[in-house]
Tab-separated table of C-alpha atoms in Angstrom:
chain	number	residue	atom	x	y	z
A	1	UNK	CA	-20.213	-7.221	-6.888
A	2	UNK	CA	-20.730	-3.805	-5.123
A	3	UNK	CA	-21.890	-5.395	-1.819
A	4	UNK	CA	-18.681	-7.851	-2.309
A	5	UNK	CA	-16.832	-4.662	-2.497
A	6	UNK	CA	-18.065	-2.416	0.166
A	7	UNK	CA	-18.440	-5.276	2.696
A	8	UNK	CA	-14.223	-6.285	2.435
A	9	UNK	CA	-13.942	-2.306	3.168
A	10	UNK	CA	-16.132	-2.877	6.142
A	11	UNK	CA	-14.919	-5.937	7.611
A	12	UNK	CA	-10.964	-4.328	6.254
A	13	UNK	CA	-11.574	-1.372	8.530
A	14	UNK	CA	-13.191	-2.831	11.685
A	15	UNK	CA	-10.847	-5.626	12.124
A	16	UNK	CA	-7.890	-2.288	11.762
A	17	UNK	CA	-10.437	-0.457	14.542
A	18	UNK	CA	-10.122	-4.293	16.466
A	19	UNK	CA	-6.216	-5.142	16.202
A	20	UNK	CA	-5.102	-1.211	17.604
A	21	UNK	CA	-7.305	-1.602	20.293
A	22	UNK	CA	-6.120	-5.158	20.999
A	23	UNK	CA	-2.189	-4.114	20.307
A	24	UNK	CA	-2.776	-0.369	21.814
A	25	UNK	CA	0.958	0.039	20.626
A	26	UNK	CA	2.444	2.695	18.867
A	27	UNK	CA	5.036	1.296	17.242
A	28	UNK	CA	2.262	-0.519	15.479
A	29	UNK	CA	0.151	1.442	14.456
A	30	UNK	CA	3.084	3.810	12.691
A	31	UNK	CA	3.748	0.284	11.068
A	32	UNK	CA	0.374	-0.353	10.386
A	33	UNK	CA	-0.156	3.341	8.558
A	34	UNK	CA	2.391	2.951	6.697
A	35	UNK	CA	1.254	-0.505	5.478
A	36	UNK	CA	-1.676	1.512	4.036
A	37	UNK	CA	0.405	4.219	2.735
A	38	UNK	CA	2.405	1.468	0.854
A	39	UNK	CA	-1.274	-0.044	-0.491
A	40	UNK	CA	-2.771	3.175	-1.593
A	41	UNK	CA	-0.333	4.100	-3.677
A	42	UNK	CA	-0.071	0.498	-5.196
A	43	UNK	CA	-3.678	1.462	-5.636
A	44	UNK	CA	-2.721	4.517	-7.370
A	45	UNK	CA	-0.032	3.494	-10.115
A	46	UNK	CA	-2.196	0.133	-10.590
A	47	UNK	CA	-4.901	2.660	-12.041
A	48	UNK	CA	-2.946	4.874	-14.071
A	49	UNK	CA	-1.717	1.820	-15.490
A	50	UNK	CA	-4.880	0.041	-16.231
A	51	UNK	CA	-6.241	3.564	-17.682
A	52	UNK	CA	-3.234	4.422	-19.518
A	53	UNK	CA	-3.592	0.725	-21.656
A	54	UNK	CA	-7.294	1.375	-22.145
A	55	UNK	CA	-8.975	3.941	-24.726
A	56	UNK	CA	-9.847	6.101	-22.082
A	57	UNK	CA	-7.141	8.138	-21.299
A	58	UNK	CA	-8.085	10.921	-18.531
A	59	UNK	CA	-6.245	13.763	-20.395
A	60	UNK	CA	-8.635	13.263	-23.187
A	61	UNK	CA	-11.629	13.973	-21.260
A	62	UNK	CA	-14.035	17.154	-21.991
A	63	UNK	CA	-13.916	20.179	-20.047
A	64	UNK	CA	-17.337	18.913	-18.271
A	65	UNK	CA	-15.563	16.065	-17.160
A	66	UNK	CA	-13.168	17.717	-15.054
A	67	UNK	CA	-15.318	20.368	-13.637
A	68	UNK	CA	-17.885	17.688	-12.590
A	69	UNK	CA	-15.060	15.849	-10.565
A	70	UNK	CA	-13.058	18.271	-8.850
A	71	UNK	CA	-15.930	20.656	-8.154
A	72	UNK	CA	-17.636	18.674	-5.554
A	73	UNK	CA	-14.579	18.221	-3.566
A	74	UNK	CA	-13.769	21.933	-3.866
A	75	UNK	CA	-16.989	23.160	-2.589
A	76	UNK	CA	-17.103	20.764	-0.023
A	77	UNK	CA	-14.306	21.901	1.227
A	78	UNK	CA	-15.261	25.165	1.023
A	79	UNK	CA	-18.778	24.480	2.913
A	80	UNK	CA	-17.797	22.418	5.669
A	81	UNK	CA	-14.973	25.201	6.784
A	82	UNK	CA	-17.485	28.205	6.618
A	83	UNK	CA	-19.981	26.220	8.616
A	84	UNK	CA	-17.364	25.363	11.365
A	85	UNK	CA	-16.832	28.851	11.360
A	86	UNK	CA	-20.452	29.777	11.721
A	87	UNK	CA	-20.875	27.808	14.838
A	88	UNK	CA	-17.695	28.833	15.992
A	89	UNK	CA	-15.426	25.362	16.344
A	90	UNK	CA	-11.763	25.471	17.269
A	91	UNK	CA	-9.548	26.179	14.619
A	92	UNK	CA	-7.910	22.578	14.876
A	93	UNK	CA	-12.062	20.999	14.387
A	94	UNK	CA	-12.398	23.572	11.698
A	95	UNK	CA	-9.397	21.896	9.527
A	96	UNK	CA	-10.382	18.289	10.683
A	97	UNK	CA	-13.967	19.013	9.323
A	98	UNK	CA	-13.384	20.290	6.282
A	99	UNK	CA	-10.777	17.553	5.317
A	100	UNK	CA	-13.588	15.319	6.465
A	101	UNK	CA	-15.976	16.659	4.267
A	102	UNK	CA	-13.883	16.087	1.061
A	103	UNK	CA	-11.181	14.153	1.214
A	104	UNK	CA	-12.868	10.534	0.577
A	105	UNK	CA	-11.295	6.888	-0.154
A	106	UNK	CA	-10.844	7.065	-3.536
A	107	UNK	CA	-9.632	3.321	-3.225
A	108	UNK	CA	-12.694	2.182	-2.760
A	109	UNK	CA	-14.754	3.799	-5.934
A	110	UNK	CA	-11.498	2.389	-7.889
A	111	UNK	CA	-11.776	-1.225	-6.141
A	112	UNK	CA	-15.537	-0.521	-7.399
A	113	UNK	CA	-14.742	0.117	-11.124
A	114	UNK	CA	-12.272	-2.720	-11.595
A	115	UNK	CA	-14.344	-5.226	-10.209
A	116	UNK	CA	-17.743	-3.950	-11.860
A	117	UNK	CA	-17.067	-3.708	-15.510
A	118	UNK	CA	-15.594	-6.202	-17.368
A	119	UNK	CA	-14.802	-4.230	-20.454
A	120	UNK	CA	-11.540	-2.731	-20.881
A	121	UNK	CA	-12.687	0.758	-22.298
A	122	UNK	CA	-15.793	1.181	-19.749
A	123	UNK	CA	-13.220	-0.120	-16.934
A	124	UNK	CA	-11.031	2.665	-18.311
A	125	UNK	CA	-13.869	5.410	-17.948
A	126	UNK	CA	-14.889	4.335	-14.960
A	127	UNK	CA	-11.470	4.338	-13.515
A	128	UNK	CA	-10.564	7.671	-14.290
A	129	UNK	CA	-12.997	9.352	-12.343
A	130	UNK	CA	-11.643	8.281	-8.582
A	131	UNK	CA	-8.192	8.554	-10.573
A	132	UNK	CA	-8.851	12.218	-10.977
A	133	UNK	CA	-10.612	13.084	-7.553
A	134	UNK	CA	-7.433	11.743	-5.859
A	135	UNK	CA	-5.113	13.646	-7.555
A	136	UNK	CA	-7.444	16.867	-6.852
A	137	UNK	CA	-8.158	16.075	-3.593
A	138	UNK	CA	-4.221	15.708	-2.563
A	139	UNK	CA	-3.368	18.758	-3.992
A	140	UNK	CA	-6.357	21.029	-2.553
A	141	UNK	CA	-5.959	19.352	1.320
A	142	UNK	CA	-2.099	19.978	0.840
A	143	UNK	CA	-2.497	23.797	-0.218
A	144	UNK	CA	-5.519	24.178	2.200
A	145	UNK	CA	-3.394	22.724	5.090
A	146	UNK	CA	-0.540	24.815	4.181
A	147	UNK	CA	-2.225	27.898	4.223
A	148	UNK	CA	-4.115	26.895	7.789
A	149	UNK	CA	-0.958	25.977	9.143
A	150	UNK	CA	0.532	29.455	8.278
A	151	UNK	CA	-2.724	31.211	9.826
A	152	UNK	CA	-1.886	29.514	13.187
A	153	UNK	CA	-4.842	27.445	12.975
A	154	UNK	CA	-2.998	23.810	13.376
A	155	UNK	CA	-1.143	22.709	16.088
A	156	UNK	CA	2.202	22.933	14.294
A	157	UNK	CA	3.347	26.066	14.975
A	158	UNK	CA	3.649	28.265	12.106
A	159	UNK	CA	7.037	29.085	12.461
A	160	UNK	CA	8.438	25.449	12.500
A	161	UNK	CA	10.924	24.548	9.658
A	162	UNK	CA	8.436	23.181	6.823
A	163	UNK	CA	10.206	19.521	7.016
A	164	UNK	CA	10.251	19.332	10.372
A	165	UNK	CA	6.433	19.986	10.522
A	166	UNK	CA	5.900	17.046	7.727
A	167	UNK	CA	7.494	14.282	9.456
A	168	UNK	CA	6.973	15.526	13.527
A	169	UNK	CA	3.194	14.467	15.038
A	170	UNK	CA	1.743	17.397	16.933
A	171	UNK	CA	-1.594	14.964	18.013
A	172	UNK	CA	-1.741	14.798	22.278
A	173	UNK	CA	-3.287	12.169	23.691
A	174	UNK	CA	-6.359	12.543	25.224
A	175	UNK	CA	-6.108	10.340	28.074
A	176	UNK	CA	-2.134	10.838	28.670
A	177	UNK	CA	-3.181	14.704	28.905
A	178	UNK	CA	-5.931	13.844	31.145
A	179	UNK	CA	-4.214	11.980	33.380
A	180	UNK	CA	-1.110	14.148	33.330
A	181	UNK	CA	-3.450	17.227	34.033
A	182	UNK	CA	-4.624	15.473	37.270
A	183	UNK	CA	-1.120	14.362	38.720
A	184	UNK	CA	-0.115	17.787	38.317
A	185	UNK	CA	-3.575	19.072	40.487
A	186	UNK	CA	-2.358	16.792	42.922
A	187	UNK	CA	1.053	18.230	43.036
A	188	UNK	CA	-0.036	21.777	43.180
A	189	UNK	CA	-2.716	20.490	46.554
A	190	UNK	CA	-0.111	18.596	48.004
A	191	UNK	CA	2.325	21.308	47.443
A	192	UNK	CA	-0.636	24.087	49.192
A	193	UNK	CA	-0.947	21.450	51.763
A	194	UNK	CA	2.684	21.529	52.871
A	195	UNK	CA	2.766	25.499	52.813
A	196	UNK	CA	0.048	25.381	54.953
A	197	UNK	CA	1.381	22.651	57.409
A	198	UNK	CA	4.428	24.817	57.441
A	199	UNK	CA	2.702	28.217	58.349
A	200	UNK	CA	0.895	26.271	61.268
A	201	UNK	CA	4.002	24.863	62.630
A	202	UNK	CA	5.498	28.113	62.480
A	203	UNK	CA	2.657	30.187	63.923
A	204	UNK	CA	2.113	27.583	66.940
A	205	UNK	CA	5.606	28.554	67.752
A	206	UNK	CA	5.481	31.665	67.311
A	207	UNK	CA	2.701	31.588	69.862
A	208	UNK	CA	4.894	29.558	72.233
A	209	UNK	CA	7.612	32.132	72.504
A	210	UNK	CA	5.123	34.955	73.315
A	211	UNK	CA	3.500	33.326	76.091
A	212	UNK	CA	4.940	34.707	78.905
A	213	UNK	CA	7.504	32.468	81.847
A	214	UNK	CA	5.258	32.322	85.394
Protein backbone atom coordinates (compact mmCIF):
# COMPACT_ATOMS: atom_id res chain seq x y z
CA UNK A 1 0.00 0.00 0.00
CA UNK A 2 3.13 2.24 0.47
CA UNK A 3 4.32 1.80 -3.16
CA UNK A 4 0.43 2.56 -4.12
CA UNK A 5 1.01 5.62 -2.15
CA UNK A 6 4.29 7.04 -3.09
CA UNK A 7 3.86 6.15 -6.79
CA UNK A 8 0.25 8.54 -7.12
CA UNK A 9 2.75 11.28 -5.47
CA UNK A 10 5.12 10.53 -8.26
CA UNK A 11 3.04 10.26 -11.19
CA UNK A 12 0.74 13.51 -9.14
CA UNK A 13 3.87 15.63 -9.35
CA UNK A 14 5.39 14.87 -12.78
CA UNK A 15 2.27 15.17 -14.71
CA UNK A 16 2.11 19.06 -12.50
CA UNK A 17 6.09 19.33 -13.78
CA UNK A 18 4.34 18.15 -17.53
CA UNK A 19 1.04 20.41 -17.77
CA UNK A 20 3.22 23.99 -16.69
CA UNK A 21 5.59 23.22 -19.15
CA UNK A 22 2.92 22.36 -21.73
CA UNK A 23 0.57 25.53 -20.54
CA UNK A 24 3.84 27.80 -19.67
CA UNK A 25 1.04 30.28 -18.43
CA UNK A 26 0.91 32.17 -15.47
CA UNK A 27 -2.38 32.63 -14.90
CA UNK A 28 -2.29 28.90 -14.50
CA UNK A 29 -0.07 28.06 -12.56
CA UNK A 30 -1.38 30.84 -9.74
CA UNK A 31 -4.62 28.70 -10.39
CA UNK A 32 -2.96 25.62 -10.21
CA UNK A 33 -1.12 26.60 -6.62
CA UNK A 34 -3.86 27.50 -5.29
CA UNK A 35 -5.66 24.24 -6.25
CA UNK A 36 -3.02 22.68 -3.94
CA UNK A 37 -3.34 25.21 -1.32
CA UNK A 38 -7.14 24.38 -1.31
CA UNK A 39 -6.07 20.32 -1.08
CA UNK A 40 -3.56 20.62 1.64
CA UNK A 41 -5.52 22.09 3.90
CA UNK A 42 -8.49 19.66 3.11
CA UNK A 43 -5.61 17.40 4.00
CA UNK A 44 -5.13 19.14 7.16
CA UNK A 45 -8.71 19.44 8.87
CA UNK A 46 -9.45 15.79 7.34
CA UNK A 47 -6.66 14.68 9.95
CA UNK A 48 -7.49 16.55 12.89
CA UNK A 49 -10.75 15.16 12.34
CA UNK A 50 -9.95 11.57 11.92
CA UNK A 51 -7.49 12.00 15.10
CA UNK A 52 -9.78 13.94 17.12
CA UNK A 53 -12.64 10.76 16.79
CA UNK A 54 -9.90 8.25 17.54
CA UNK A 55 -8.25 7.46 21.10
CA UNK A 56 -5.28 9.08 20.14
CA UNK A 57 -5.59 12.50 20.66
CA UNK A 58 -2.14 14.47 19.95
CA UNK A 59 -2.45 16.67 23.11
CA UNK A 60 -2.24 13.56 25.11
CA UNK A 61 1.02 12.54 23.90
CA UNK A 62 4.30 12.29 26.28
CA UNK A 63 6.83 14.85 26.39
CA UNK A 64 9.14 12.34 24.19
CA UNK A 65 6.66 12.46 21.67
CA UNK A 66 6.86 15.96 20.89
CA UNK A 67 10.51 16.45 21.20
CA UNK A 68 11.09 13.48 18.81
CA UNK A 69 8.86 15.30 16.12
CA UNK A 70 9.65 18.79 16.09
CA UNK A 71 13.34 18.32 16.84
CA UNK A 72 14.38 16.98 13.56
CA UNK A 73 12.81 19.73 11.69
CA UNK A 74 14.37 22.29 14.04
CA UNK A 75 17.84 21.14 13.66
CA UNK A 76 17.52 20.72 10.19
CA UNK A 77 16.79 23.88 9.82
CA UNK A 78 19.33 24.95 11.83
CA UNK A 79 22.10 22.75 9.85
CA UNK A 80 21.31 23.38 6.42
CA UNK A 81 21.50 27.44 7.10
CA UNK A 82 24.97 27.24 8.91
CA UNK A 83 26.30 25.09 6.13
CA UNK A 84 25.11 27.59 3.39
CA UNK A 85 26.84 29.94 5.37
CA UNK A 86 30.03 27.97 5.57
CA UNK A 87 30.40 27.78 1.89
CA UNK A 88 29.31 31.12 1.54
CA UNK A 89 25.80 30.95 -0.70
CA UNK A 90 23.73 34.04 -1.37
CA UNK A 91 21.56 35.01 1.23
CA UNK A 92 18.37 34.27 -1.01
CA UNK A 93 20.07 30.17 -1.53
CA UNK A 94 20.75 30.32 2.14
CA UNK A 95 16.80 30.71 3.01
CA UNK A 96 15.77 28.41 0.01
CA UNK A 97 18.12 25.68 1.51
CA UNK A 98 17.25 25.63 4.74
CA UNK A 99 13.42 25.61 4.01
CA UNK A 100 14.47 22.75 1.78
CA UNK A 101 16.02 20.91 4.33
CA UNK A 102 12.93 20.85 6.67
CA UNK A 103 9.98 21.79 5.47
CA UNK A 104 8.69 18.27 3.94
CA UNK A 105 5.12 17.07 2.49
CA UNK A 106 3.54 16.17 5.38
CA UNK A 107 0.58 15.07 3.02
CA UNK A 108 2.18 12.38 1.97
CA UNK A 109 3.28 10.55 5.48
CA UNK A 110 -0.60 11.36 6.32
CA UNK A 111 -1.87 9.80 2.84
CA UNK A 112 0.62 6.97 4.24
CA UNK A 113 -1.06 6.45 7.68
CA UNK A 114 -4.66 6.46 6.48
CA UNK A 115 -4.18 4.09 3.91
CA UNK A 116 -1.75 1.69 5.97
CA UNK A 117 -3.55 0.88 9.12
CA UNK A 118 -6.82 -0.18 9.25
CA UNK A 119 -7.44 0.29 12.92
CA UNK A 120 -8.95 3.34 14.14
CA UNK A 121 -6.63 3.92 17.28
CA UNK A 122 -3.21 2.90 15.39
CA UNK A 123 -4.61 5.14 12.35
CA UNK A 124 -5.00 7.76 15.08
CA UNK A 125 -1.25 7.39 16.31
CA UNK A 126 0.02 7.21 13.23
CA UNK A 127 -1.74 10.27 12.07
CA UNK A 128 -0.67 12.50 14.60
CA UNK A 129 2.81 12.44 13.92
CA UNK A 130 2.77 14.30 10.23
CA UNK A 131 -0.25 16.18 12.05
CA UNK A 132 2.25 17.61 14.45
CA UNK A 133 5.37 18.16 12.10
CA UNK A 134 3.07 20.38 9.97
CA UNK A 135 1.93 22.47 12.46
CA UNK A 136 5.76 22.87 13.68
CA UNK A 137 7.10 23.18 10.54
CA UNK A 138 4.60 26.24 9.51
CA UNK A 139 5.27 28.02 12.42
CA UNK A 140 9.27 27.69 12.50
CA UNK A 141 9.57 28.55 8.36
CA UNK A 142 7.10 31.52 9.14
CA UNK A 143 9.24 32.97 12.17
CA UNK A 144 12.53 31.94 10.37
CA UNK A 145 11.37 33.80 7.18
CA UNK A 146 10.30 36.69 9.13
CA UNK A 147 13.33 37.22 10.83
CA UNK A 148 15.48 36.68 7.30
CA UNK A 149 13.31 38.99 5.69
CA UNK A 150 14.03 41.69 8.38
CA UNK A 151 17.95 40.92 8.07
CA UNK A 152 17.72 41.90 4.35
CA UNK A 153 18.42 38.50 3.33
CA UNK A 154 15.13 37.95 0.96
CA UNK A 155 14.29 39.74 -1.89
CA UNK A 156 11.40 41.60 -0.26
CA UNK A 157 12.78 44.46 0.96
CA UNK A 158 12.73 44.79 4.57
CA UNK A 159 11.04 47.86 4.77
CA UNK A 160 7.91 46.84 2.69
CA UNK A 161 4.50 47.03 4.54
CA UNK A 162 4.23 43.34 6.09
CA UNK A 163 0.89 42.64 3.87
CA UNK A 164 2.11 43.88 1.00
CA UNK A 165 5.19 41.53 1.22
CA UNK A 166 2.64 38.39 1.86
CA UNK A 167 0.59 38.67 -1.12
CA UNK A 168 3.35 40.59 -3.78
CA UNK A 169 5.92 37.84 -5.65
CA UNK A 170 9.46 39.18 -5.57
CA UNK A 171 10.72 35.81 -7.86
CA UNK A 172 12.46 37.28 -11.47
CA UNK A 173 12.51 35.23 -14.13
CA UNK A 174 15.47 33.81 -15.21
CA UNK A 175 15.13 33.87 -18.80
CA UNK A 176 12.95 37.28 -18.98
CA UNK A 177 16.09 38.78 -17.00
CA UNK A 178 18.37 37.18 -19.35
CA UNK A 179 16.98 38.25 -22.24
CA UNK A 180 16.13 41.71 -20.95
CA UNK A 181 19.88 42.02 -19.80
CA UNK A 182 20.95 41.45 -23.47
CA UNK A 183 18.46 43.94 -25.27
CA UNK A 184 19.67 46.44 -22.99
CA UNK A 185 23.71 45.50 -24.08
CA UNK A 186 22.49 46.06 -27.37
CA UNK A 187 21.06 49.40 -26.63
CA UNK A 188 24.00 50.66 -24.75
CA UNK A 189 26.44 49.31 -28.28
CA UNK A 190 24.10 50.70 -30.53
CA UNK A 191 23.83 53.78 -28.51
CA UNK A 192 28.25 53.88 -28.40
CA UNK A 193 27.92 53.18 -32.02
CA UNK A 194 25.93 56.30 -32.86
CA UNK A 195 28.24 58.57 -30.57
CA UNK A 196 30.91 57.37 -32.42
CA UNK A 197 29.35 57.77 -35.98
CA UNK A 198 28.57 61.21 -34.76
CA UNK A 199 32.18 62.23 -33.60
CA UNK A 200 33.43 60.97 -37.12
CA UNK A 201 31.01 62.97 -39.02
CA UNK A 202 31.88 65.83 -37.04
CA UNK A 203 35.67 65.50 -37.08
CA UNK A 204 35.70 64.82 -41.05
CA UNK A 205 34.22 68.22 -41.14
CA UNK A 206 36.00 69.71 -39.02
CA UNK A 207 38.90 68.65 -41.19
CA UNK A 208 37.13 70.03 -44.27
CA UNK A 209 36.93 73.56 -43.02
CA UNK A 210 40.67 73.66 -42.11
CA UNK A 211 41.93 72.65 -45.33
CA UNK A 212 42.92 75.58 -46.86
CA UNK A 213 41.01 77.34 -50.54
CA UNK A 214 43.91 77.02 -53.56
Amino acid sequence: MLMVNITIVIIAIMSGLYASYRVNSHRFNRRANRLGTLSGLSLAIFSAVVSSLSDAQIWTKPTAFYVGVCLPMVAGLLIATTISLLIKLKKPQVISVGIECSYQNVGIATSAAVTMWSNPTDRGHAICVPMLYGVVEGLAAFIYCFICWKLNWTKAPRDEKFCQMLVTSYEVDADSEHNGGDGEDENEESGDDIEKGKEEITDQSTSSLEEPLL
